[in-house]
CSV table of C-alpha atoms in Angstrom, one decimal:
chain,number,residue,atom,x,y,z
A,1284,MET,CA,127.2,112.5,114.8
A,1285,LYS,CA,128.2,109.2,113.1
A,1286,ASP,CA,130.7,109.4,110.3
A,1287,ARG,CA,130.0,108.4,106.7
A,1288,LEU,CA,132.0,105.2,107.0
A,1289,GLU,CA,129.9,103.9,109.9
A,1290,LEU,CA,126.6,104.9,108.1
A,1291,ASN,CA,127.8,103.1,104.9
A,1292,SER,CA,128.5,100.0,107.1
A,1293,ASN,CA,125.0,100.3,108.7
A,1294,ALA,CA,123.5,100.4,105.2
A,1295,ILE,CA,125.5,97.4,104.0
A,1296,TYR,CA,124.5,95.5,107.2
A,1297,LEU,CA,120.8,96.2,106.4
A,1298,ARG,CA,121.2,95.2,102.8
A,1299,ARG,CA,122.9,91.9,103.7
A,1300,ASN,CA,121.2,90.9,106.9
A,1301,ILE,CA,117.6,92.2,106.5
A,1302,PHE,CA,117.1,92.4,102.8
A,1303,ASN,CA,119.5,89.5,101.9
A,1304,GLU,CA,120.9,91.6,99.0
A,1305,ASP,CA,124.4,92.2,97.8
A,1306,VAL,CA,126.3,95.4,98.0
A,1307,PHE,CA,126.4,96.4,94.3
A,1308,SER,CA,122.9,95.9,92.9
A,1309,PRO,CA,120.1,98.5,92.7
A,1310,LEU,CA,117.6,97.9,95.5
A,1311,ASP,CA,113.8,97.3,94.9
A,1312,ILE,CA,113.1,98.7,98.3
A,1313,PHE,CA,109.3,98.6,98.2
A,1314,ALA,CA,109.3,94.9,97.3
A,1315,LEU,CA,112.0,94.0,99.9
A,1316,ILE,CA,110.4,96.0,102.7
A,1317,ASN,CA,107.3,93.7,102.7
A,1318,ASP,CA,109.5,90.9,104.1
A,1319,ILE,CA,110.4,92.9,107.2
A,1320,GLU,CA,108.5,91.5,110.1
A,1321,ASN,CA,106.0,93.7,111.8
A,1322,LEU,CA,106.5,96.6,109.4
A,1323,THR,CA,103.7,98.4,107.6
A,1324,LEU,CA,104.3,100.9,104.8
A,1325,VAL,CA,101.7,103.6,104.3
A,1326,PHE,CA,101.5,106.0,101.3
A,1327,TYR,CA,99.6,109.2,102.0
A,1328,PRO,CA,99.6,112.7,100.4
A,1329,MET,CA,101.1,114.9,103.0
A,1330,SER,CA,102.0,118.6,103.2
A,1331,ASP,CA,104.7,119.6,100.7
A,1332,ARG,CA,107.3,120.3,103.4
A,1333,LEU,CA,107.1,116.7,104.8
A,1334,SER,CA,108.7,113.7,103.2
A,1335,GLY,CA,107.5,111.1,105.7
A,1336,MET,CA,107.3,109.7,109.2
A,1337,CYS,CA,107.9,106.6,111.2
A,1338,ILE,CA,106.4,105.1,114.4
A,1339,LYS,CA,107.7,102.3,116.6
A,1340,GLU,CA,105.3,100.9,119.1
A,1341,SER,CA,106.5,97.8,121.0
A,1342,GLN,CA,106.7,95.2,118.2
A,1343,SER,CA,105.0,97.3,115.4
A,1344,LYS,CA,106.8,99.6,113.0
A,1345,ILE,CA,105.1,101.9,110.6
A,1346,ILE,CA,106.6,104.0,107.9
A,1347,ALA,CA,104.5,106.7,106.2
A,1348,ILE,CA,105.6,108.2,102.9
A,1349,ASN,CA,104.4,111.4,101.3
A,1350,SER,CA,103.0,110.0,98.1
A,1351,LYS,CA,102.9,113.5,96.5
A,1352,GLN,CA,106.7,113.4,96.2
A,1353,SER,CA,108.5,111.8,93.3
A,1354,TYR,CA,109.0,108.0,93.2
A,1355,GLY,CA,112.7,108.5,93.6
A,1356,ARG,CA,112.2,110.7,96.6
A,1357,GLN,CA,109.7,108.1,98.1
A,1358,ARG,CA,112.4,105.4,97.8
A,1359,PHE,CA,114.9,107.7,99.5
A,1360,THR,CA,112.4,108.6,102.3
A,1361,THR,CA,111.7,104.9,102.9
A,1362,ALA,CA,115.4,104.2,103.3
A,1363,HIS,CA,115.7,107.3,105.5
A,1364,GLU,CA,112.9,106.0,107.8
A,1365,LEU,CA,114.5,102.6,108.0
A,1366,TYR,CA,117.5,104.2,109.6
A,1367,HIS,CA,115.4,105.7,112.4
A,1368,LEU,CA,113.7,102.4,113.0
A,1369,PHE,CA,116.7,100.1,112.9
A,1370,PHE,CA,119.7,102.1,114.1
A,1371,GLU,CA,118.3,104.6,116.6
A,1372,ASP,CA,117.3,103.9,120.2
A,1373,ASN,CA,114.1,105.1,121.9
A,1374,VAL,CA,112.3,105.9,118.6
A,1375,LYS,CA,108.6,106.4,119.1
A,1376,ARG,CA,107.5,108.8,116.5
A,1377,ILE,CA,109.6,110.9,114.1
A,1378,ILE,CA,108.2,113.3,111.4
A,1379,CYS,CA,110.7,114.1,108.7
A,1380,GLU,CA,111.0,117.3,106.7
A,1381,LYS,CA,111.7,117.3,103.0
A,1382,GLY,CA,114.9,119.3,102.6
A,1383,MET,CA,118.4,118.0,102.7
A,1384,GLY,CA,121.5,119.7,104.1
A,1385,ILE,CA,123.1,121.5,107.0
A,1386,PHE,CA,120.1,122.8,108.8
A,1387,LYS,CA,118.8,119.4,109.9
A,1388,SER,CA,119.4,117.7,113.2
A,1389,ASP,CA,122.3,115.1,113.4
A,1390,SER,CA,119.7,112.3,113.5
A,1391,GLU,CA,118.1,113.6,110.3
A,1392,LYS,CA,121.5,114.1,108.6
A,1393,GLU,CA,122.6,110.6,109.5
A,1394,ALA,CA,119.3,109.2,108.2
A,1395,ASP,CA,119.8,111.0,104.9
A,1396,ILE,CA,123.4,109.8,104.5
A,1397,PHE,CA,122.3,106.2,105.4
A,1398,ALA,CA,119.5,106.3,102.9
A,1399,SER,CA,121.9,107.4,100.2
A,1400,TYR,CA,124.2,104.6,101.0
A,1401,LEU,CA,121.5,102.0,101.3
A,1402,LEU,CA,120.2,102.8,97.8
A,1403,ALA,CA,123.8,103.2,96.4
A,1404,PRO,CA,126.5,101.9,98.7
A,1405,TYR,CA,129.9,103.7,98.5
A,1406,ASP,CA,131.6,100.9,96.6
A,1407,ALA,CA,128.6,100.4,94.3
A,1408,LEU,CA,128.6,104.0,93.2
A,1409,ARG,CA,132.4,104.0,92.8
A,1410,GLY,CA,132.2,100.7,90.8
A,1411,TYR,CA,129.4,102.1,88.6
A,1412,ILE,CA,131.5,105.2,87.8
A,1413,GLU,CA,134.6,103.2,87.1
A,1414,ASN,CA,132.9,100.6,85.0
A,1415,ASN,CA,131.1,103.2,82.9
A,1416,ARG,CA,134.4,105.2,82.5
A,1417,LEU,CA,132.7,108.4,83.5
A,1418,GLY,CA,136.1,109.9,84.5
A,1419,GLY,CA,136.4,113.1,86.7
A,1420,GLY,CA,133.1,114.4,88.0
A,1421,GLN,CA,133.8,118.0,87.1
A,1422,ASN,CA,133.5,117.0,83.4
A,1423,TRP,CA,130.3,115.1,83.8
A,1424,THR,CA,127.3,116.1,81.7
A,1425,PHE,CA,123.7,116.2,82.7
A,1426,GLU,CA,123.3,112.8,80.9
A,1427,ASP,CA,126.0,111.2,83.2
A,1428,ILE,CA,124.1,112.2,86.3
A,1429,ILE,CA,120.8,110.9,84.9
A,1430,LYS,CA,122.5,107.5,84.1
A,1431,ILE,CA,123.7,107.2,87.7
A,1432,GLU,CA,120.3,108.1,89.2
A,1433,GLN,CA,118.4,105.8,86.8
A,1434,PHE,CA,120.7,102.9,87.7
A,1435,PHE,CA,120.3,103.3,91.4
A,1436,GLN,CA,116.8,104.8,91.2
A,1437,LEU,CA,117.7,107.8,93.3
A,1438,SER,CA,115.9,111.1,93.0
A,1439,HIS,CA,117.8,113.8,91.2
A,1440,GLN,CA,118.2,115.9,94.3
A,1441,ALA,CA,119.5,112.9,96.3
A,1442,THR,CA,122.0,112.0,93.5
A,1443,LEU,CA,123.5,115.5,93.3
A,1444,TYR,CA,123.6,115.7,97.1
A,1445,ARG,CA,125.5,112.4,97.3
A,1446,LEU,CA,127.9,113.2,94.5
A,1447,VAL,CA,128.8,116.5,96.2
A,1448,CYS,CA,129.2,114.7,99.6
A,1449,ASP,CA,131.4,112.0,98.1
A,1450,GLY,CA,133.5,114.7,96.4
A,1451,TYR,CA,132.8,113.7,92.8
A,1452,ILE,CA,131.4,117.2,92.0
A,1453,ASP,CA,131.3,120.6,93.8
A,1454,ASN,CA,128.3,122.7,94.7
A,1455,ASP,CA,128.7,125.0,91.7
A,1456,LYS,CA,128.7,122.1,89.3
A,1457,ALA,CA,125.6,120.6,91.1
A,1458,ASN,CA,123.8,123.9,90.7
A,1459,LEU,CA,124.3,123.8,87.0
A,1460,LEU,CA,122.7,120.3,86.8
A,1461,LYS,CA,119.2,120.9,88.3
A,1462,ASP,CA,116.8,122.0,85.6
A,1463,ASN,CA,114.6,120.1,83.1
A,1464,VAL,CA,115.5,116.7,84.4
A,1465,ILE,CA,112.4,114.9,83.2
A,1466,GLN,CA,112.7,116.3,79.7
A,1467,ARG,CA,116.3,115.2,79.5
A,1468,ALA,CA,115.7,111.8,81.0
A,1469,VAL,CA,112.8,110.9,78.6
A,1470,ARG,CA,114.9,112.1,75.6
A,1471,MET,CA,117.6,109.6,76.7
A,1472,GLY,CA,114.9,106.9,76.5
A,1473,TYR,CA,114.2,106.5,80.2
A,1474,ASP,CA,110.7,106.3,81.8
A,1475,ASP,CA,109.8,109.4,83.8
A,1476,LYS,CA,108.5,107.2,86.7
A,1477,LEU,CA,111.5,108.2,88.9
A,1478,TYR,CA,110.5,111.8,88.8
A,1479,ARG,CA,106.8,111.6,89.1
A,1480,PRO,CA,104.6,111.3,92.2
A,1481,SER,CA,102.4,108.2,92.7
A,1482,SER,CA,99.5,107.9,90.4
A,1483,GLU,CA,96.2,109.2,91.9
A,1484,GLU,CA,94.9,105.7,92.8
A,1485,LYS,CA,98.1,104.9,94.6
A,1486,GLN,CA,98.4,108.1,96.6
A,1487,TYR,CA,96.5,106.5,99.4
A,1488,PHE,CA,97.8,103.0,99.8
A,1489,SER,CA,99.4,100.6,102.3
A,1490,THR,CA,101.3,97.3,102.3
A,1491,GLY,CA,102.9,95.0,104.8
A,1492,GLU,CA,102.1,93.6,108.3
A,1493,TYR,CA,98.8,95.4,108.9
A,1494,ILE,CA,97.1,93.8,105.8
A,1495,LYS,CA,98.4,90.4,106.8
A,1496,ARG,CA,97.0,90.8,110.4
A,1497,VAL,CA,93.6,91.9,109.1
A,1498,GLU,CA,93.4,88.8,106.9
A,1499,GLU,CA,94.4,86.6,109.8
A,1500,LEU,CA,91.6,88.1,112.0
A,1501,LYS,CA,89.1,87.4,109.2
A,1502,ASN,CA,90.3,83.9,108.6
A,1503,LYS,CA,90.2,83.1,112.4
A,1504,GLY,CA,86.5,84.3,112.4
A,1505,SER,CA,87.3,86.9,115.1
A,1506,ILE,CA,85.8,89.8,113.2
A,1507,THR,CA,82.7,90.4,111.0
A,1508,ASN,CA,83.0,91.1,107.3
A,1509,GLY,CA,82.0,94.7,108.1
A,1510,LYS,CA,84.9,95.0,110.5
A,1511,TYR,CA,87.2,93.4,108.0
A,1512,GLU,CA,86.2,95.9,105.3
A,1513,GLU,CA,86.4,98.8,107.8
A,1514,LEU,CA,90.0,97.9,108.7
A,1515,LEU,CA,91.0,97.5,105.1
A,1516,LEU,CA,89.4,100.8,104.1
A,1517,ASP,CA,91.3,102.5,107.0
A,1518,ALA,CA,94.4,101.2,105.3
A,1519,PHE,CA,93.2,102.6,101.9
A,1520,ARG,CA,92.9,99.1,100.4
A,1521,THR,CA,89.7,99.6,98.5
A,1522,ASP,CA,91.2,97.3,95.9
A,1523,ILE,CA,90.8,94.4,98.3
A,1524,VAL,CA,87.4,95.4,99.5
A,1525,TYR,CA,85.8,96.2,96.2
A,1526,ASN,CA,86.8,94.9,92.8
A,1527,PRO,CA,88.1,98.1,91.2
A,1528,GLY,CA,87.3,97.0,87.6
A,1529,GLU,CA,88.7,95.6,84.4
A,1530,ASP,CA,92.1,97.4,84.7
A,1531,TRP,CA,92.9,95.3,87.8
A,1532,LYS,CA,92.4,91.9,86.3
A,1533,ASP,CA,95.3,89.6,87.1
A,1534,LEU,CA,97.9,89.1,84.4
A,1535,TYR,CA,99.4,85.7,84.4
A,1536,ASP,CA,102.3,86.1,82.1
B,1076,MET,CA,53.8,100.5,107.1
B,1077,ILE,CA,57.6,100.4,106.8
B,1078,GLU,CA,59.4,102.3,109.5
B,1079,LYS,CA,62.8,103.8,109.3
B,1080,ILE,CA,65.5,101.6,107.8
B,1081,PHE,CA,69.0,101.9,109.2
B,1082,PHE,CA,71.5,101.0,106.5
B,1083,ASP,CA,74.9,99.3,107.1
B,1084,THR,CA,77.8,100.2,104.8
B,1085,ASP,CA,77.8,96.9,102.9
B,1086,CYS,CA,74.1,97.0,102.0
B,1087,LEU,CA,74.0,100.6,100.8
B,1088,SER,CA,77.3,100.3,99.0
B,1089,ALA,CA,76.0,97.3,97.1
B,1090,PHE,CA,73.4,99.5,95.5
B,1091,LEU,CA,75.7,102.5,95.1
B,1092,TRP,CA,78.4,100.5,93.3
B,1093,VAL,CA,76.1,99.2,90.7
B,1094,LYS,CA,74.4,102.6,90.3
B,1095,ASN,CA,71.0,101.2,91.3
B,1096,GLU,CA,70.3,103.3,94.4
B,1097,ASN,CA,67.2,104.5,92.5
B,1098,LEU,CA,65.6,101.2,93.6
B,1099,LEU,CA,66.0,102.2,97.2
B,1100,VAL,CA,64.5,105.6,96.5
B,1101,LYS,CA,61.5,104.0,94.8
B,1102,LEU,CA,60.9,101.6,97.6
B,1103,TYR,CA,61.8,103.6,100.7
B,1104,CYS,CA,62.2,107.3,99.9
B,1105,GLY,CA,62.5,109.3,103.1
B,1106,LYS,CA,62.7,106.3,105.3
B,1107,ILE,CA,66.4,105.5,104.7
B,1108,VAL,CA,68.7,106.4,107.6
B,1109,VAL,CA,72.5,106.3,107.1
B,1110,PRO,CA,74.4,106.3,110.4
B,1111,GLU,CA,77.2,108.9,110.4
B,1112,GLN,CA,79.7,106.1,110.8
B,1113,VAL,CA,78.4,104.5,107.6
B,1114,TYR,CA,78.5,107.8,105.8
B,1115,ARG,CA,82.2,108.2,106.8
B,1116,GLU,CA,83.0,104.7,105.5
B,1117,LEU,CA,81.3,105.7,102.2
B,1118,SER,CA,83.4,108.9,102.1
B,1119,HIS,CA,86.7,107.1,101.6
B,1120,PRO,CA,89.2,109.1,99.5
B,1121,ARG,CA,89.8,106.2,97.1
B,1122,THR,CA,86.0,105.8,96.3
B,1123,PRO,CA,84.8,109.3,95.7
B,1124,GLN,CA,82.0,108.1,93.5
B,1125,LEU,CA,80.3,106.4,96.5
B,1126,LYS,CA,80.3,109.7,98.5
B,1127,GLN,CA,79.1,111.6,95.5
B,1128,ARG,CA,76.1,109.3,95.0
B,1129,THR,CA,75.3,109.3,98.8
B,1130,ASP,CA,75.5,113.1,98.8
B,1131,THR,CA,73.0,113.3,95.9
B,1132,LEU,CA,70.6,111.0,97.7
B,1133,LYS,CA,71.0,113.2,100.8
B,1134,GLN,CA,70.4,116.4,98.9
B,1135,ASN,CA,67.3,115.0,97.3
B,1136,GLY,CA,65.9,114.1,100.7
B,1137,ALA,CA,65.8,110.4,99.9
B,1138,ILE,CA,68.1,109.5,102.8
B,1139,SER,CA,69.1,111.2,106.0
B,1140,VAL,CA,72.5,110.9,107.7
B,1141,GLU,CA,72.1,110.7,111.5
B,1142,SER,CA,74.7,110.7,114.2
B,1143,ILE,CA,74.8,109.3,117.7
B,1144,GLU,CA,75.2,111.8,120.4
B,1145,ILE,CA,77.5,111.1,123.3
B,1146,GLY,CA,75.7,110.2,126.5
B,1147,THR,CA,72.5,109.0,124.8
B,1148,GLU,CA,71.2,105.4,125.1
B,1149,GLU,CA,72.2,104.8,121.5
B,1150,TYR,CA,75.8,105.9,122.3
B,1151,LYS,CA,76.0,103.6,125.4
B,1152,LEU,CA,74.9,100.6,123.3
B,1153,TYR,CA,77.1,101.6,120.3
B,1154,TYR,CA,80.1,102.0,122.7
B,1155,ARG,CA,79.4,98.6,124.3
B,1156,LEU,CA,79.0,96.8,121.0
B,1157,LEU,CA,82.4,98.2,119.8
B,1158,ASN,CA,84.4,97.9,122.9
B,1159,ASN,CA,82.8,95.2,125.1
B,1160,PRO,CA,80.9,92.8,123.0
B,1161,GLU,CA,79.6,89.5,124.4
B,1162,ALA,CA,82.4,86.9,124.6
B,1163,GLU,CA,81.1,84.6,121.8
B,1164,PHE,CA,80.1,87.5,119.5
B,1165,LYS,CA,82.4,88.5,116.6
B,1166,ILE,CA,84.0,92.0,116.8
B,1167,ILE,CA,81.9,94.3,114.6
B,1168,GLY,CA,82.7,97.4,112.6
B,1169,LYS,CA,81.7,101.0,113.5
B,1170,GLY,CA,79.1,101.1,110.7
B,1171,GLU,CA,77.5,97.8,111.9
B,1172,ALA,CA,77.5,98.9,115.5
B,1173,ALA,CA,75.9,102.3,114.7
B,1174,ALA,CA,73.2,100.6,112.6
B,1175,ILE,CA,72.4,98.1,115.4
B,1176,ALA,CA,72.4,100.7,118.1
B,1177,LEU,CA,70.2,103.1,116.2
B,1178,THR,CA,67.8,100.4,115.1
B,1179,LYS,CA,67.5,99.0,118.7
B,1180,ILE,CA,66.9,102.4,120.4
B,1181,ARG,CA,65.0,104.4,117.8
B,1182,GLY,CA,63.1,101.4,116.5
B,1183,GLY,CA,63.0,100.3,112.9
B,1184,ILE,CA,64.7,97.8,110.5
B,1185,ILE,CA,68.4,97.2,110.0
B,1186,ALA,CA,69.6,96.6,106.5
B,1187,SER,CA,72.8,94.6,106.4
B,1188,ASN,CA,74.1,91.9,104.1
B,1189,ASN,CA,76.3,90.3,106.7
B,1190,LEU,CA,73.5,88.2,108.2
B,1191,ARG,CA,75.8,85.3,109.2
B,1192,ASP,CA,78.2,87.6,111.0
B,1193,ILE,CA,75.7,89.7,112.9
B,1194,GLN,CA,73.0,87.1,113.4
B,1195,LYS,CA,73.8,86.8,117.1
B,1196,TYR,CA,73.4,90.6,117.5
B,1197,VAL,CA,70.1,90.6,115.5
B,1198,GLU,CA,68.7,87.8,117.8
B,1199,ALA,CA,70.1,89.2,121.0
B,1200,TYR,CA,68.5,92.7,120.4
B,1201,LYS,CA,65.4,91.3,118.7
B,1202,LEU,CA,66.0,93.4,115.6
B,1203,GLU,CA,63.9,93.3,112.4
B,1204,HIS,CA,66.4,92.7,109.6
B,1205,ILE,CA,66.5,92.9,105.8
B,1206,THR,CA,69.3,92.2,103.3
B,1207,THR,CA,70.0,93.3,99.8
B,1208,GLY,CA,68.3,90.1,98.6
B,1209,ASP,CA,65.1,91.0,100.5
B,1210,ILE,CA,65.2,94.5,99.0
B,1211,LEU,CA,65.5,93.2,95.5
B,1212,TRP,CA,62.7,90.7,96.1
B,1213,GLU,CA,60.5,93.6,97.2
B,1214,ALA,CA,61.5,95.5,94.1
B,1215,LEU,CA,60.4,92.5,92.0
B,1216,GLU,CA,57.2,92.1,93.9
B,1217,GLN,CA,56.3,95.8,93.5
B,1218,GLY,CA,57.1,95.7,89.8
B,1219,VAL,CA,60.0,98.2,90.1
B,1220,MET,CA,62.3,95.8,88.2
B,1221,THR,CA,62.1,92.5,86.4
B,1222,GLU,CA,63.7,89.2,87.4
B,1223,GLU,CA,66.1,89.6,84.5
B,1224,GLU,CA,67.1,93.1,85.7
B,1225,GLY,CA,67.5,91.7,89.2
B,1226,ASN,CA,69.9,89.1,87.9
B,1227,ILE,CA,72.0,91.7,86.2
B,1228,ILE,CA,72.1,93.8,89.4
B,1229,TRP,CA,72.9,90.7,91.4
B,1230,ALA,CA,75.8,89.8,89.1
B,1231,ASN,CA,77.2,93.4,89.2
B,1232,MET,CA,77.0,93.4,93.0
B,1233,LEU,CA,78.9,90.1,93.2
B,1234,ASP,CA,81.5,91.6,90.9
B,1235,LYS,CA,82.0,94.3,93.4
B,1236,ARG,CA,82.6,91.6,96.1
B,1237,ARG,CA,79.4,92.4,97.9
B,1238,MET,CA,78.3,89.5,100.1
B,1239,LEU,CA,75.2,87.8,98.6
B,1240,PRO,CA,73.8,84.4,99.6
B,1241,SER,CA,73.6,82.8,96.1
B,1242,SER,CA,75.2,83.1,92.7
B,1243,THR,CA,72.1,84.5,90.9
B,1244,PHE,CA,69.0,86.4,91.9
B,1245,THR,CA,66.8,83.6,90.4
B,1246,GLU,CA,68.5,81.2,92.8
B,1247,PHE,CA,67.8,83.6,95.7
B,1248,ILE,CA,64.1,83.8,94.7
B,1249,LEU,CA,63.8,80.0,94.9
B,1250,THR,CA,65.3,79.8,98.4
B,1251,TYR,CA,63.3,82.9,99.5
B,1252,LYS,CA,60.0,81.3,98.4
B,1253,LYS,CA,61.0,78.0,100.2
B,1254,ARG,CA,61.7,80.1,103.3
B,1255,VAL,CA,58.4,81.8,103.2
B,1256,ILE,CA,56.5,78.5,102.7
B,1257,LEU,CA,58.4,76.9,105.7
B,1258,LYS,CA,57.6,80.0,107.8
B,1259,LYS,CA,53.9,79.8,107.0
B,1260,GLY,CA,53.9,76.1,107.6
B,1261,ILE,CA,52.2,75.4,104.3
């Protein structure tokens, strides 16, 4: 299994060379992923035990995310799947289970560690802790953990897992910091988006290469409008096929 | 005497979106056939209202949902249309292919808005064809709705990005009348 240093390097490589991002900033992964060539991102409500999956077929890459999981977890899963697609050989189809920890295969453990470092590189997390004078992890309060996860937009579980792995806190401390996260976060003035699943209308959705290709086929006149709409509906893009209503009017502000 | 009318997704969805499927019921009750492939396209998880309205029509006996059995003539044509269309023909969707295959083999009329797209298929298979505009014209002729109501329905359909040939129903009526005059050679 790769060591953490190498996985952090992989994460920084992807940040710099694929996303054109620095090492310290929080990552808007869903916006940046649309610029990756030949990659399609699909949101779909999967079984509770699954977090996502990825498929690599010749030039095409697909990442599917369980949209029933929290936004933070969806971000983490997307980063996790990027590891399979960019840093593993002979990937065809990988289905990823939700849990984190020792019972996973080496590949899954590596992808989890990579995902954590992609969203919050080692130096970025250390810098944040130093700059905010959080001091020793064993003295941290629930609020300190929430500040960290809100800054990096990591799920609460992924944040605790990472802080334990990097030695900031131990497992006993982490176990004390698991309950009533949403209530505490909103009382600190944060939005609860990080901890909630996708809204109902976004549970089935897709972005990226597939949509661009369908538009190209239509513009070239290769397919009928019926085929165009069928392909978009297959990708859950009813918003493109049908005007969904007043709520979807463009805001130019 | 109108025979069976095989609806494509775009034509039926145009009426379902604007909640005016009652016009179809008044004009063609019991004659409307929805190919299974079209029904599936209308059963999309993000548009449950379309499925709900289609199911109500089905339960009331106003429409029937019909499938294409493997090995039948309909299936052979459906398969060919989807997988091996003529070189100069555009690639068509499953709903369109099913409506064409059923109309051709079982006999009847195909209802589809994408006239420009499927014109070659309509001509090649000598299909009788109607569009949403034709249906609204018939509704007007039979006194099922007024021109003003037609214009509202038309505008609502355009708002749902349904493909219609003109910006208003009134404008459509004018071109429709011209077409009829030309056809009759008056």
